[in-house]
Amino acid sequence: MKKLREIIAETFEIKEEEIESSHSPDDIENWDSLGQLKLINNIESEFNIVFTMEEIFQIMTIADIYNIMDKKTK
């Protein structure tokens, strides 16, 4: 999902090529609680979806975001 990758890069102010599915908040400087909220908001706005609280709390890595989005966009 190219657009999702763009959103992640823009939200966390990193280059797209730096994004790896295994990255977590420990690996990305701007991925703190506020960054997480911004990311969720940006994804919801772009894809016109809503994350549940359970889904938000399940996000621990970039791969988790892709997995949740894969389920939501099918």
mmCIF file of N, CA, C and O in Angstrom:
data_model
loop_
_atom_site.group_PDB
_atom_site.id
_atom_site.type_symbol
_atom_site.label_atom_id
_atom_site.label_comp_id
_atom_site.label_asym_id
_atom_site.label_seq_id
_atom_site.Cartn_x
_atom_site.Cartn_y
_atom_site.Cartn_z
ATOM 1 N N MET A 1 0.848 -1.187 0.000
ATOM 2 C CA MET A 1 0.000 0.000 0.000
ATOM 3 C C MET A 1 0.890 1.245 0.000
ATOM 4 O O MET A 1 1.344 1.695 1.036
ATOM 5 N N LYS A 2 1.090 1.734 -1.179
ATOM 6 C CA LYS A 2 1.968 2.892 -1.363
ATOM 7 C C LYS A 2 1.478 4.106 -0.564
ATOM 8 O O LYS A 2 2.267 4.784 0.089
ATOM 9 N N LYS A 3 0.188 4.388 -0.621
ATOM 10 C CA LYS A 3 -0.350 5.571 0.070
ATOM 11 C C LYS A 3 -0.158 5.453 1.580
ATOM 12 O O LYS A 3 0.188 6.430 2.240
ATOM 13 N N LEU A 4 -0.351 4.266 2.125
ATOM 14 C CA LEU A 4 -0.172 4.072 3.563
ATOM 15 C C LEU A 4 1.287 4.324 3.942
ATOM 16 O O LEU A 4 1.567 4.976 4.944
ATOM 17 N N ARG A 5 2.188 3.843 3.127
ATOM 18 C CA ARG A 5 3.627 4.066 3.362
ATOM 19 C C ARG A 5 3.944 5.566 3.343
ATOM 20 O O ARG A 5 4.707 6.058 4.162
ATOM 21 N N GLU A 6 3.332 6.295 2.412
ATOM 22 C CA GLU A 6 3.520 7.746 2.337
ATOM 23 C C GLU A 6 3.021 8.432 3.609
ATOM 24 O O GLU A 6 3.665 9.351 4.125
ATOM 25 N N ILE A 7 1.877 7.999 4.090
ATOM 26 C CA ILE A 7 1.296 8.590 5.297
ATOM 27 C C ILE A 7 2.193 8.338 6.502
ATOM 28 O O ILE A 7 2.436 9.239 7.312
ATOM 29 N N ILE A 8 2.693 7.128 6.622
ATOM 30 C CA ILE A 8 3.594 6.792 7.740
ATOM 31 C C ILE A 8 4.843 7.668 7.682
ATOM 32 O O ILE A 8 5.246 8.252 8.692
ATOM 33 N N ALA A 9 5.436 7.777 6.498
ATOM 34 C CA ALA A 9 6.652 8.578 6.338
ATOM 35 C C ALA A 9 6.394 10.043 6.670
ATOM 36 O O ALA A 9 7.181 10.669 7.393
ATOM 37 N N GLU A 10 5.300 10.572 6.165
ATOM 38 C CA GLU A 10 4.971 11.979 6.413
ATOM 39 C C GLU A 10 4.676 12.229 7.891
ATOM 40 O O GLU A 10 5.146 13.204 8.465
ATOM 41 N N THR A 11 3.907 11.358 8.499
ATOM 42 C CA THR A 11 3.525 11.535 9.897
ATOM 43 C C THR A 11 4.737 11.507 10.815
ATOM 44 O O THR A 11 4.857 12.338 11.724
ATOM 45 N N PHE A 12 5.633 10.560 10.571
ATOM 46 C CA PHE A 12 6.796 10.407 11.450
ATOM 47 C C PHE A 12 8.032 11.153 10.953
ATOM 48 O O PHE A 12 9.099 11.070 11.552
ATOM 49 N N GLU A 13 7.872 11.899 9.848
ATOM 50 C CA GLU A 13 8.946 12.710 9.283
ATOM 51 C C GLU A 13 10.196 11.879 8.991
ATOM 52 O O GLU A 13 11.307 12.223 9.401
ATOM 53 N N ILE A 14 9.971 10.765 8.275
ATOM 54 C CA ILE A 14 11.076 9.915 7.847
ATOM 55 C C ILE A 14 10.911 9.627 6.358
ATOM 56 O O ILE A 14 9.858 9.889 5.784
ATOM 57 N N LYS A 15 11.965 9.101 5.747
ATOM 58 C CA LYS A 15 11.907 8.750 4.334
ATOM 59 C C LYS A 15 11.195 7.408 4.183
ATOM 60 O O LYS A 15 11.354 6.525 5.013
ATOM 61 N N GLU A 16 10.447 7.284 3.095
ATOM 62 C CA GLU A 16 9.708 6.037 2.852
ATOM 63 C C GLU A 16 10.625 4.827 2.843
ATOM 64 O O GLU A 16 10.273 3.771 3.353
ATOM 65 N N GLU A 17 11.808 4.985 2.268
ATOM 66 C CA GLU A 17 12.725 3.849 2.185
ATOM 67 C C GLU A 17 13.296 3.431 3.549
ATOM 68 O O GLU A 17 13.879 2.360 3.674
ATOM 69 N N GLU A 18 13.110 4.246 4.570
ATOM 70 C CA GLU A 18 13.560 3.907 5.918
ATOM 71 C C GLU A 18 12.543 3.047 6.666
ATOM 72 O O GLU A 18 12.844 2.502 7.721
ATOM 73 N N ILE A 19 11.340 2.929 6.130
ATOM 74 C CA ILE A 19 10.268 2.212 6.813
ATOM 75 C C ILE A 19 10.443 0.707 6.621
ATOM 76 O O ILE A 19 10.554 0.228 5.496
ATOM 77 N N GLU A 20 10.475 -0.004 7.728
ATOM 78 C CA GLU A 20 10.516 -1.463 7.706
ATOM 79 C C GLU A 20 9.356 -1.985 8.529
ATOM 80 O O GLU A 20 8.976 -1.389 9.537
ATOM 81 N N SER A 21 8.800 -3.106 8.113
ATOM 82 C CA SER A 21 7.624 -3.642 8.795
ATOM 83 C C SER A 21 7.893 -3.971 10.255
ATOM 84 O O SER A 21 6.982 -3.959 11.076
ATOM 85 N N SER A 22 9.127 -4.234 10.608
ATOM 86 C CA SER A 22 9.461 -4.580 11.990
ATOM 87 C C SER A 22 9.635 -3.362 12.895
ATOM 88 O O SER A 22 9.739 -3.506 14.109
ATOM 89 N N HIS A 23 9.650 -2.165 12.309
ATOM 90 C CA HIS A 23 9.860 -0.962 13.123
ATOM 91 C C HIS A 23 8.721 -0.760 14.120
ATOM 92 O O HIS A 23 7.558 -1.017 13.831
ATOM 93 N N SER A 24 9.121 -0.276 15.285
ATOM 94 C CA SER A 24 8.188 0.002 16.379
ATOM 95 C C SER A 24 8.490 1.408 16.900
ATOM 96 O O SER A 24 9.412 2.067 16.407
ATOM 97 N N PRO A 25 7.772 1.852 17.913
ATOM 98 C CA PRO A 25 8.082 3.158 18.496
ATOM 99 C C PRO A 25 9.530 3.264 18.990
ATOM 100 O O PRO A 25 10.085 4.364 19.044
ATOM 101 N N ASP A 26 10.144 2.147 19.320
ATOM 102 C CA ASP A 26 11.543 2.165 19.755
ATOM 103 C C ASP A 26 12.491 2.533 18.619
ATOM 104 O O ASP A 26 13.603 2.996 18.864
ATOM 105 N N ASP A 27 12.050 2.331 17.382
ATOM 106 C CA ASP A 27 12.900 2.555 16.219
ATOM 107 C C ASP A 27 12.656 3.889 15.516
ATOM 108 O O ASP A 27 13.481 4.320 14.729
ATOM 109 N N ILE A 28 11.512 4.502 15.774
ATOM 110 C CA ILE A 28 11.129 5.732 15.085
ATOM 111 C C ILE A 28 10.965 6.839 16.117
ATOM 112 O O ILE A 28 10.083 6.782 16.976
ATOM 113 N N GLU A 29 11.816 7.841 16.008
ATOM 114 C CA GLU A 29 11.885 8.907 17.007
ATOM 115 C C GLU A 29 10.552 9.600 17.273
ATOM 116 O O GLU A 29 10.179 9.842 18.411
ATOM 117 N N ASN A 30 9.807 9.913 16.228
ATOM 118 C CA ASN A 30 8.549 10.661 16.398
ATOM 119 C C ASN A 30 7.344 9.785 16.703
ATOM 120 O O ASN A 30 6.222 10.278 16.747
ATOM 121 N N TRP A 31 7.562 8.494 16.901
ATOM 122 C CA TRP A 31 6.454 7.588 17.187
ATOM 123 C C TRP A 31 6.259 7.493 18.699
ATOM 124 O O TRP A 31 6.686 6.576 19.359
ATOM 125 N N ASP A 32 5.610 8.509 19.233
ATOM 126 C CA ASP A 32 5.234 8.525 20.639
ATOM 127 C C ASP A 32 3.711 8.516 20.679
ATOM 128 O O ASP A 32 3.074 8.267 19.657
ATOM 129 N N SER A 33 3.128 8.774 21.828
ATOM 130 C CA SER A 33 1.668 8.699 21.920
ATOM 131 C C SER A 33 0.996 9.734 21.014
ATOM 132 O O SER A 33 -0.009 9.431 20.363
ATOM 133 N N LEU A 34 1.552 10.918 20.937
ATOM 134 C CA LEU A 34 0.983 11.941 20.056
ATOM 135 C C LEU A 34 1.175 11.542 18.594
ATOM 136 O O LEU A 34 0.263 11.696 17.775
ATOM 137 N N GLY A 35 2.329 11.016 18.263
ATOM 138 C CA GLY A 35 2.585 10.549 16.909
ATOM 139 C C GLY A 35 1.629 9.448 16.500
ATOM 140 O O GLY A 35 1.169 9.394 15.362
ATOM 141 N N GLN A 36 1.328 8.562 17.445
ATOM 142 C CA GLN A 36 0.392 7.470 17.173
ATOM 143 C C GLN A 36 -0.996 8.035 16.839
ATOM 144 O O GLN A 36 -1.637 7.601 15.890
ATOM 145 N N LEU A 37 -1.433 9.021 17.625
ATOM 146 C CA LEU A 37 -2.740 9.644 17.365
ATOM 147 C C LEU A 37 -2.770 10.348 16.013
ATOM 148 O O LEU A 37 -3.751 10.262 15.278
ATOM 149 N N LYS A 38 -1.681 11.048 15.682
ATOM 150 C CA LYS A 38 -1.602 11.715 14.383
ATOM 151 C C LYS A 38 -1.661 10.697 13.255
ATOM 152 O O LYS A 38 -2.341 10.909 12.252
ATOM 153 N N LEU A 39 -0.932 9.604 13.421
ATOM 154 C CA LEU A 39 -0.921 8.569 12.397
ATOM 155 C C LEU A 39 -2.317 8.001 12.184
ATOM 156 O O LEU A 39 -2.779 7.890 11.041
ATOM 157 N N ILE A 40 -2.981 7.643 13.264
ATOM 158 C CA ILE A 40 -4.332 7.092 13.171
ATOM 159 C C ILE A 40 -5.261 8.087 12.483
ATOM 160 O O ILE A 40 -6.016 7.729 11.574
ATOM 161 N N ASN A 41 -5.198 9.329 12.886
ATOM 162 C CA ASN A 41 -6.043 10.373 12.295
ATOM 163 C C ASN A 41 -5.758 10.522 10.798
ATOM 164 O O ASN A 41 -6.694 10.616 9.990
ATOM 165 N N ASN A 42 -4.492 10.543 10.422
ATOM 166 C CA ASN A 42 -4.124 10.694 9.013
ATOM 167 C C ASN A 42 -4.610 9.513 8.177
ATOM 168 O O ASN A 42 -5.099 9.699 7.066
ATOM 169 N N ILE A 43 -4.469 8.308 8.711
ATOM 170 C CA ILE A 43 -4.931 7.117 7.990
ATOM 171 C C ILE A 43 -6.451 7.122 7.863
ATOM 172 O O ILE A 43 -6.993 6.868 6.787
ATOM 173 N N GLU A 44 -7.129 7.417 8.962
ATOM 174 C CA GLU A 44 -8.596 7.452 8.932
ATOM 175 C C GLU A 44 -9.096 8.477 7.922
ATOM 176 O O GLU A 44 -10.032 8.208 7.166
ATOM 177 N N SER A 45 -8.474 9.645 7.898
ATOM 178 C CA SER A 45 -8.892 10.699 6.964
ATOM 179 C C SER A 45 -8.653 10.291 5.518
ATOM 180 O O SER A 45 -9.519 10.485 4.663
ATOM 181 N N GLU A 46 -7.494 9.734 5.247
ATOM 182 C CA GLU A 46 -7.144 9.382 3.862
ATOM 183 C C GLU A 46 -7.997 8.234 3.324
ATOM 184 O O GLU A 46 -8.428 8.257 2.174
ATOM 185 N N PHE A 47 -8.230 7.227 4.147
ATOM 186 C CA PHE A 47 -8.920 6.034 3.680
ATOM 187 C C PHE A 47 -10.405 6.001 4.060
ATOM 188 O O PHE A 47 -11.093 5.032 3.768
ATOM 189 N N ASN A 48 -10.868 7.053 4.743
ATOM 190 C CA ASN A 48 -12.262 7.158 5.152
ATOM 191 C C ASN A 48 -12.713 5.914 5.944
ATOM 192 O O ASN A 48 -13.714 5.279 5.605
ATOM 193 N N ILE A 49 -11.919 5.581 6.963
ATOM 194 C CA ILE A 49 -12.213 4.449 7.836
ATOM 195 C C ILE A 49 -12.115 4.921 9.281
ATOM 196 O O ILE A 49 -11.676 6.037 9.548
ATOM 197 N N VAL A 50 -12.512 4.066 10.211
ATOM 198 C CA VAL A 50 -12.396 4.367 11.634
ATOM 199 C C VAL A 50 -11.779 3.159 12.324
ATOM 200 O O VAL A 50 -12.222 2.029 12.140
ATOM 201 N N PHE A 51 -10.735 3.419 13.095
ATOM 202 C CA PHE A 51 -10.114 2.372 13.898
ATOM 203 C C PHE A 51 -10.876 2.229 15.210
ATOM 204 O O PHE A 51 -11.295 3.230 15.794
ATOM 205 N N THR A 52 -11.028 1.014 15.677
ATOM 206 C CA THR A 52 -11.589 0.800 17.009
ATOM 207 C C THR A 52 -10.482 1.022 18.032
ATOM 208 O O THR A 52 -9.291 0.988 17.691
ATOM 209 N N MET A 53 -10.867 1.214 19.271
ATOM 210 C CA MET A 53 -9.858 1.371 20.335
ATOM 211 C C MET A 53 -8.992 0.116 20.420
ATOM 212 O O MET A 53 -7.778 0.201 20.608
ATOM 213 N N GLU A 54 -9.607 -1.025 20.263
ATOM 214 C CA GLU A 54 -8.870 -2.294 20.308
ATOM 215 C C GLU A 54 -7.798 -2.333 19.217
ATOM 216 O O GLU A 54 -6.658 -2.715 19.467
ATOM 217 N N GLU A 55 -8.168 -1.911 18.012
ATOM 218 C CA GLU A 55 -7.204 -1.897 16.907
ATOM 219 C C GLU A 55 -6.059 -0.928 17.187
ATOM 220 O O GLU A 55 -4.899 -1.243 16.924
ATOM 221 N N ILE A 56 -6.384 0.235 17.712
ATOM 222 C CA ILE A 56 -5.355 1.231 18.019
ATOM 223 C C ILE A 56 -4.347 0.670 19.019
ATOM 224 O O ILE A 56 -3.133 0.833 18.853
ATOM 225 N N PHE A 57 -4.838 -0.018 20.035
ATOM 226 C CA PHE A 57 -3.946 -0.562 21.054
ATOM 227 C C PHE A 57 -3.187 -1.797 20.577
ATOM 228 O O PHE A 57 -2.214 -2.197 21.199
ATOM 229 N N GLN A 58 -3.610 -2.384 19.458
ATOM 230 C CA GLN A 58 -2.902 -3.531 18.892
ATOM 231 C C GLN A 58 -1.686 -3.107 18.072
ATOM 232 O O GLN A 58 -0.835 -3.927 17.754
ATOM 233 N N ILE A 59 -1.593 -1.843 17.728
ATOM 234 C CA ILE A 59 -0.502 -1.376 16.873
ATOM 235 C C ILE A 59 0.783 -1.242 17.686
ATOM 236 O O ILE A 59 0.925 -0.351 18.519
ATOM 237 N N MET A 60 1.693 -2.165 17.420
ATOM 238 C CA MET A 60 3.001 -2.161 18.086
ATOM 239 C C MET A 60 4.148 -2.050 17.087
ATOM 240 O O MET A 60 5.262 -1.717 17.449
ATOM 241 N N THR A 61 3.846 -2.341 15.806
ATOM 242 C CA THR A 61 4.841 -2.258 14.735
ATOM 243 C C THR A 61 4.175 -1.761 13.461
ATOM 244 O O THR A 61 2.944 -1.730 13.364
ATOM 245 N N ILE A 62 4.992 -1.431 12.496
ATOM 246 C CA ILE A 62 4.474 -1.045 11.186
ATOM 247 C C ILE A 62 3.666 -2.199 10.585
ATOM 248 O O ILE A 62 2.622 -1.987 9.975
ATOM 249 N N ALA A 63 4.136 -3.422 10.780
ATOM 250 C CA ALA A 63 3.425 -4.593 10.254
ATOM 251 C C ALA A 63 2.005 -4.664 10.808
ATOM 252 O O ALA A 63 1.082 -5.045 10.082
ATOM 253 N N ASP A 64 1.822 -4.296 12.062
ATOM 254 C CA ASP A 64 0.481 -4.298 12.657
ATOM 255 C C ASP A 64 -0.446 -3.331 11.917
ATOM 256 O O ASP A 64 -1.621 -3.625 11.708
ATOM 257 N N ILE A 65 0.091 -2.191 11.524
ATOM 258 C CA ILE A 65 -0.711 -1.210 10.783
ATOM 259 C C ILE A 65 -1.152 -1.813 9.452
ATOM 260 O O ILE A 65 -2.317 -1.747 9.079
ATOM 261 N N TYR A 66 -0.196 -2.432 8.751
ATOM 262 C CA TYR A 66 -0.520 -3.053 7.463
ATOM 263 C C TYR A 66 -1.557 -4.162 7.628
ATOM 264 O O TYR A 66 -2.476 -4.280 6.818
ATOM 265 N N ASN A 67 -1.425 -4.977 8.678
ATOM 266 C CA ASN A 67 -2.369 -6.076 8.902
ATOM 267 C C ASN A 67 -3.784 -5.556 9.166
ATOM 268 O O ASN A 67 -4.759 -6.079 8.619
ATOM 269 N N ILE A 68 -3.898 -4.551 9.998
ATOM 270 C CA ILE A 68 -5.211 -3.970 10.299
ATOM 271 C C ILE A 68 -5.803 -3.329 9.049
ATOM 272 O O ILE A 68 -6.987 -3.520 8.739
ATOM 273 N N MET A 69 -4.982 -2.601 8.309
ATOM 274 C CA MET A 69 -5.470 -1.955 7.096
ATOM 275 C C MET A 69 -5.883 -2.986 6.058
ATOM 276 O O MET A 69 -6.860 -2.788 5.343
ATOM 277 N N ASP A 70 -5.153 -4.069 5.986
ATOM 278 C CA ASP A 70 -5.499 -5.124 5.022
ATOM 279 C C ASP A 70 -6.902 -5.670 5.312
ATOM 280 O O ASP A 70 -7.691 -5.871 4.396
ATOM 281 N N LYS A 71 -7.230 -5.848 6.579
ATOM 282 C CA LYS A 71 -8.556 -6.338 6.970
ATOM 283 C C LYS A 71 -9.636 -5.296 6.698
ATOM 284 O O LYS A 71 -10.747 -5.629 6.293
ATOM 285 N N LYS A 72 -9.318 -4.026 6.929
ATOM 286 C CA LYS A 72 -10.305 -2.956 6.799
ATOM 287 C C LYS A 72 -10.618 -2.608 5.348
ATOM 288 O O LYS A 72 -11.690 -2.113 5.048
ATOM 289 N N THR A 73 -9.669 -2.824 4.463
ATOM 290 C CA THR A 73 -9.858 -2.377 3.078
ATOM 291 C C THR A 73 -10.249 -3.499 2.139
ATOM 292 O O THR A 73 -10.273 -3.308 0.931
ATOM 293 N N LYS A 74 -10.555 -4.657 2.677
ATOM 294 C CA LYS A 74 -10.993 -5.786 1.827
ATOM 295 C C LYS A 74 -12.473 -5.728 1.593
ATOM 296 O O LYS A 74 -13.245 -5.248 2.315
#
